[in-house]
């Protein structure tokens, strides 16, 4: 049988990325152009600057991905692109590029949900992983607990009621003077601190035990810092980072284990940018081992935004018959499971 080659394009936030995927599981190339150094100056992502940088880089990134894979546009079977959720201007750059290539080369166009892409990152390095399985999706904008019933089919068990986990990481990092991007900096600093030093709260949602809330723990950190400042006390930033991180990780692991037990799931995966957090990966791995569950996680490079995961998700949409027309548009607030 002929191999199926998909070009994946990702531009939902501050990474311009392109990847060539073979048969849904093999990464032939994965090129990422990050804008972190630019946005560091502003303490976070500036949407307009992100969009302009995507425009400047996208053609070169796609050509690099094709060259690295040793293919040309004529070898491709389809173009997959993130169309939501994300920053509207950034998404539009990728969608316009994908439509232009698909139109010029008469190729099928497959729009991909960004969060479904994160889940699909698990398929890259785990050839044995197939649905159904439980997945904790933890990123800057989303925290979901879902059952992956089939490729592209999800049952949402829980979601955050307020801040996503990654959002809380960024806000706490800013409060203790670490700057942007917050997640990796807290993960690094926490290694020097005592996670038991400060008891920060773990929120529980009464009507849905699988839902999350991280605004309380974020506020508790801010109150702790303000209290210390008013009393003129020195604070140990490493202890704060470690204790905050433990509070978030404990909740994520506890909810995931409860959902796995309640729904009889024996395969558990994590996905999203925060899935690259060392403490979360270690805690989830230990909990799965203790309960006898099989644990899957992407390498950190496939946890943060990349186009390989988009190419993988596009492959499974493509073989299922999903095709988008030339009116495909960016949908910045696209919900998980929406088409």
Coordinates of C-alpha atoms in Angstrom, one line a residue:
X1 CA 0.0 0.0 0.0
X2 CA 1.1 3.5 -0.8
X3 CA 2.2 5.6 2.2
X4 CA 0.0 8.5 3.2
X5 CA 1.9 11.8 3.7
X6 CA 0.3 14.7 5.5
X7 CA 1.8 18.2 5.9
X8 CA 0.8 19.6 9.3
X9 CA 0.7 23.3 9.9
X10 CA 0.5 24.9 13.4
X11 CA 0.3 28.7 14.2
X12 CA -2.3 29.0 17.0
X13 CA -0.1 31.0 19.4
X14 CA 3.6 31.9 19.3
X15 CA 5.1 28.9 17.5
X16 CA 5.2 28.7 13.7
X17 CA 5.5 25.0 13.0
X18 CA 5.3 22.5 10.1
X19 CA 5.7 18.8 10.0
X20 CA 5.5 15.9 7.5
X21 CA 3.8 12.8 8.9
X22 CA 3.8 9.3 7.3
X23 CA 0.8 7.0 8.0
X24 CA -0.3 8.8 11.1
X25 CA 2.5 7.7 13.3
X26 CA 5.9 8.4 11.8
X27 CA 7.4 11.9 12.0
X28 CA 9.5 12.6 8.9
X29 CA 10.2 16.2 10.0
X30 CA 9.1 18.5 12.8
X31 CA 10.2 22.2 12.4
X32 CA 9.3 24.7 15.1
X33 CA 10.1 28.4 15.0
X34 CA 9.5 29.8 18.5
X35 CA 8.8 33.5 19.3
X36 CA 9.5 33.1 23.1
X37 CA 12.5 35.5 23.0
X38 CA 10.4 38.2 21.3
X39 CA 7.4 37.9 23.8
X40 CA 9.7 37.8 26.8
X41 CA 10.1 41.5 26.4
X42 CA 6.4 42.0 27.1
X43 CA 5.9 39.4 29.8
X44 CA 3.5 37.4 27.6
X45 CA 2.3 36.8 24.1
X46 CA 1.3 39.9 22.2
X47 CA -1.2 38.7 19.5
X48 CA -0.4 41.3 16.8
X49 CA 3.3 40.6 17.1
X50 CA 2.7 36.9 17.0
X51 CA 0.6 37.2 13.8
X52 CA 3.3 39.3 12.0
X53 CA 6.0 36.8 13.0
X54 CA 4.0 33.9 11.7
X55 CA 3.6 35.7 8.3
X56 CA 7.4 36.3 8.2
X57 CA 8.3 32.7 9.0
X58 CA 5.7 30.3 7.7
X59 CA 6.9 29.8 4.2
X60 CA 10.5 29.1 5.3
X61 CA 9.3 26.7 8.1
X62 CA 7.2 24.7 5.6
X63 CA 10.1 24.5 3.2
X64 CA 12.4 23.3 5.9
X65 CA 9.9 20.6 6.9
X66 CA 9.6 19.4 3.3
X67 CA 13.4 19.4 2.9
X68 CA 14.0 17.6 6.2
X69 CA 11.4 14.9 5.2
X70 CA 12.9 14.6 1.7
X71 CA 9.6 15.3 -0.1
X72 CA 8.0 18.0 -2.2
X73 CA 4.4 19.3 -2.2
X74 CA 3.7 16.9 -5.1
X75 CA 4.3 13.9 -2.8
X76 CA 1.7 15.0 -0.2
X77 CA -1.8 13.4 0.2
X78 CA -3.4 16.2 2.3
X79 CA -2.8 19.4 4.2
X80 CA -3.7 19.5 7.9
X81 CA -3.9 22.8 9.8
X82 CA -4.9 24.1 13.2
X83 CA -8.1 26.2 12.8
X84 CA -8.9 26.7 16.5
X85 CA -8.8 27.4 19.4
X86 CA -6.1 30.0 19.6
X87 CA -5.3 33.6 18.8
X88 CA -7.5 34.6 15.8
X89 CA -4.8 36.5 13.9
X90 CA -2.2 33.8 14.4
X91 CA -4.7 31.0 13.4
X92 CA -5.6 32.9 10.2
X93 CA -2.0 32.9 9.0
X94 CA -1.8 29.1 9.2
X95 CA -5.3 28.6 7.7
X96 CA -4.7 30.9 4.8
X97 CA -1.3 29.2 4.1
X98 CA -2.9 25.7 4.2
X99 CA -5.8 26.8 1.9
X100 CA -3.3 28.3 -0.6
X101 CA -1.2 25.2 -0.8
X102 CA -4.2 22.9 -1.0
X103 CA -5.8 25.0 -3.7
X104 CA -2.6 25.3 -5.7
X105 CA -1.8 21.6 -5.6
X106 CA -5.4 20.3 -5.6
X107 CA -5.0 18.5 -2.3
X108 CA -7.6 17.8 0.4
X109 CA -7.7 20.3 3.2
X110 CA -8.2 19.0 6.8
X111 CA -8.9 21.4 9.6
X112 CA -7.6 20.2 13.0
X113 CA -8.7 21.1 16.5
X114 CA -5.6 22.2 18.4
X115 CA -6.5 20.3 21.6
X116 CA -7.2 17.1 19.6
X117 CA -3.7 17.6 18.2
X118 CA -2.3 17.6 21.7
X119 CA -4.0 14.3 22.5
X120 CA -2.8 12.8 19.2
X121 CA 0.8 13.6 20.2
X122 CA 0.7 10.5 22.3
X123 CA 0.4 8.3 19.1
X124 CA 3.8 9.4 17.8
X125 CA 6.0 7.5 20.2
X126 CA 3.5 4.8 21.4
X127 CA 2.6 2.6 18.5
X128 CA 0.6 0.3 20.9
X129 CA -1.7 3.1 22.0
X130 CA -5.1 3.0 20.5
X131 CA -8.5 4.3 21.9
X132 CA -10.2 4.0 24.2
X133 CA -8.1 5.6 26.9
X134 CA -8.3 8.4 29.5
X135 CA -6.4 11.6 28.9
X136 CA -5.6 14.5 31.1
X137 CA -5.2 17.6 28.9
X138 CA -3.2 20.3 30.7
X139 CA -2.1 23.4 28.9
X140 CA -2.0 27.2 29.2
X141 CA -5.6 27.7 28.1
X142 CA -7.2 24.3 28.8
X143 CA -7.5 21.7 31.6
X144 CA -9.7 18.8 30.6
X145 CA -10.2 15.2 31.7
X146 CA -11.5 13.2 28.8
X147 CA -12.2 9.7 27.6
X148 CA -10.8 9.3 24.1
X149 CA -13.5 6.9 22.8
X150 CA -12.0 6.7 19.2
X151 CA -9.8 8.8 17.0
X152 CA -11.3 12.3 17.1
X153 CA -14.1 11.2 19.5
X154 CA -14.1 12.5 23.1
X155 CA -16.3 12.3 26.2
X156 CA -15.5 15.2 28.5
X157 CA -15.6 14.1 32.1
X158 CA -14.2 17.3 33.7
X159 CA -12.9 20.7 32.8
X160 CA -11.6 23.8 34.7
X161 CA -14.2 26.2 36.1
X162 CA -11.8 29.2 36.0
X163 CA -8.0 29.3 35.4
X164 CA -6.4 26.5 33.4
X165 CA -3.4 24.9 35.1
X166 CA -0.9 26.6 32.7
X167 CA -2.6 29.9 33.2
X168 CA -2.1 29.6 37.0
X169 CA 1.6 28.7 36.5
X170 CA 2.1 31.8 34.4
X171 CA 0.4 34.1 36.9
X172 CA 2.3 32.7 39.9
X173 CA 5.6 32.9 38.0
X174 CA 4.9 36.5 37.3
X175 CA 4.0 37.2 40.9
X176 CA 7.3 35.7 42.3
X177 CA 9.4 37.5 39.7
X178 CA 10.2 34.7 37.3
X179 CA 8.7 36.2 34.2
X180 CA 7.6 34.5 31.0
X181 CA 7.2 31.7 30.1
X182 CA 6.1 30.8 33.6
X183 CA 5.6 27.0 33.5
X184 CA 9.2 25.9 32.7
X185 CA 10.6 28.4 35.1
X186 CA 8.5 27.3 38.0
X187 CA 9.3 23.6 37.2
X188 CA 13.0 24.5 37.3
X189 CA 12.9 26.6 40.5
X190 CA 10.7 24.1 42.3
X191 CA 13.5 21.5 42.2
X192 CA 15.4 23.7 44.7
X193 CA 12.5 24.1 47.1
X194 CA 10.5 22.1 49.6
X195 CA 7.1 21.1 48.3
X196 CA 5.8 20.6 51.8
X197 CA 6.9 24.1 53.0
X198 CA 3.6 25.8 52.5
X199 CA 0.1 24.2 52.5
X200 CA -1.7 25.8 49.6
X201 CA -5.4 24.8 49.0
X202 CA -6.6 22.0 46.7
X203 CA -10.1 22.9 45.3
X204 CA -12.9 20.3 45.0
X205 CA -16.0 20.9 42.9
X206 CA -19.0 19.4 44.7
X207 CA -21.3 18.6 41.8
X208 CA -18.6 17.2 39.6
X209 CA -15.6 15.5 41.2
X210 CA -13.7 15.6 37.9
X211 CA -13.9 19.4 37.4
X212 CA -10.9 21.6 38.3
X213 CA -10.4 25.1 39.8
X214 CA -7.0 26.7 40.0
X215 CA -7.9 30.3 40.7
X216 CA -8.0 29.6 44.5
X217 CA -4.5 28.2 44.7
X218 CA -3.3 31.1 42.5
X219 CA -5.0 33.6 44.9
X220 CA -3.6 31.8 47.9
X221 CA 0.0 32.3 46.6
X222 CA -0.7 36.0 45.9
X223 CA -2.1 36.4 49.4
X224 CA 0.9 34.7 50.9
X225 CA 3.2 37.0 49.0
X226 CA 1.2 40.1 50.1
X227 CA 1.1 39.0 53.7
X228 CA 4.9 38.5 53.8
X229 CA 5.4 41.9 52.1
X230 CA 3.2 43.7 54.7
X231 CA 5.1 42.1 57.6
X232 CA 8.4 42.8 56.0
X233 CA 9.3 39.1 55.8
X234 CA 11.6 37.5 53.3
X235 CA 10.1 34.8 51.1
X236 CA 11.7 31.6 49.8
X237 CA 10.7 31.6 46.1
X238 CA 11.8 28.1 45.6
X239 CA 9.6 26.8 48.4
X240 CA 6.7 28.8 47.0
X241 CA 7.2 27.4 43.5
X242 CA 7.6 23.8 44.8
X243 CA 4.5 24.1 47.2
X244 CA 2.3 25.7 44.5
X245 CA 3.4 23.1 41.9
X246 CA 2.6 20.3 44.3
X247 CA -0.9 21.6 45.0
X248 CA -1.7 21.7 41.3
X249 CA -0.1 18.3 40.5
X250 CA -1.9 16.7 43.4
X251 CA -5.3 17.8 42.1
X252 CA -4.5 16.7 38.5
X253 CA -3.3 13.3 39.6
X254 CA -6.1 12.7 42.1
X255 CA -8.9 13.6 39.7
X256 CA -7.3 11.4 36.9
X257 CA -7.0 8.4 39.2
X258 CA -10.6 8.8 40.4
X259 CA -11.9 9.0 36.9
X260 CA -9.9 6.0 35.8
X261 CA -11.3 3.9 38.7
X262 CA -14.9 5.1 38.2
X263 CA -14.8 4.4 34.4
X264 CA -12.7 1.3 34.3
X265 CA -9.9 2.8 32.3
X266 CA -6.6 1.1 32.4
X267 CA -4.7 3.3 29.9
X268 CA -3.9 6.8 30.9
X269 CA -2.3 9.6 28.9
X270 CA -1.4 13.2 29.5
X271 CA -1.2 15.9 26.8
X272 CA -0.7 19.7 26.5
X273 CA 2.1 22.1 27.3
X274 CA 2.0 21.5 31.1
X275 CA 2.4 17.7 30.4
X276 CA 6.1 18.5 29.9
X277 CA 6.3 19.5 33.6
X278 CA 8.7 17.1 35.4
X279 CA 6.8 16.9 38.6
X280 CA 3.5 16.1 36.9
X281 CA 5.0 13.4 34.7
X282 CA 6.7 11.8 37.7
X283 CA 3.6 11.9 39.9
X284 CA 1.3 10.6 37.2
X285 CA 3.8 7.8 36.4
X286 CA 4.0 6.8 40.0
X287 CA 0.2 6.9 40.6
X288 CA -0.4 4.8 37.4
X289 CA 2.2 2.2 38.6
X290 CA 0.6 2.1 42.0
X291 CA -2.8 1.4 40.5
X292 CA -1.6 -0.9 37.8
X293 CA -2.5 1.4 34.9
X294 CA -0.5 1.8 31.7
X295 CA 0.9 5.3 31.4
X296 CA 1.6 7.2 28.2
X297 CA 3.1 10.7 27.7
X298 CA 4.7 12.4 24.7
X299 CA 8.3 13.6 24.9
X300 CA 8.4 17.3 26.0
X301 CA 9.0 18.5 22.4
X302 CA 5.6 17.0 21.4
X303 CA 3.9 18.4 24.5
X304 CA 4.4 22.1 23.7
X305 CA 2.9 23.4 20.5
X306 CA 4.2 21.6 17.4
X307 CA 3.0 20.6 13.9
X308 CA 3.7 16.9 14.2
X309 CA 0.7 16.4 16.5
X310 CA -1.4 18.4 14.1
X311 CA -0.3 16.1 11.2
X312 CA -1.1 13.0 13.2
X313 CA -4.6 14.3 14.1
X314 CA -5.1 15.3 10.5
X315 CA -4.2 11.8 9.3
X316 CA -7.0 10.2 11.4
X317 CA -9.5 12.8 10.2
X318 CA -8.3 12.3 6.6
X319 CA -8.8 8.5 6.6
X320 CA -12.2 9.0 8.3
X321 CA -13.2 11.2 5.3
X322 CA -13.0 14.6 6.8
X323 CA -12.6 17.3 4.2
X324 CA -12.9 21.1 4.6
X325 CA -13.8 23.5 1.9
X326 CA -12.3 26.9 1.0
X327 CA -14.5 28.7 3.5
X328 CA -12.6 27.1 6.4
X329 CA -12.1 29.9 8.9
X330 CA -10.2 30.4 12.2
X331 CA -12.4 29.7 15.2
X332 CA -10.5 31.1 18.2
X333 CA -12.9 29.7 20.9
X334 CA -13.5 26.3 19.4
X335 CA -14.6 23.9 22.1
X336 CA -13.3 20.3 22.4
X337 CA -15.5 18.0 20.4
X338 CA -16.9 20.7 18.2
X339 CA -16.5 20.5 14.4

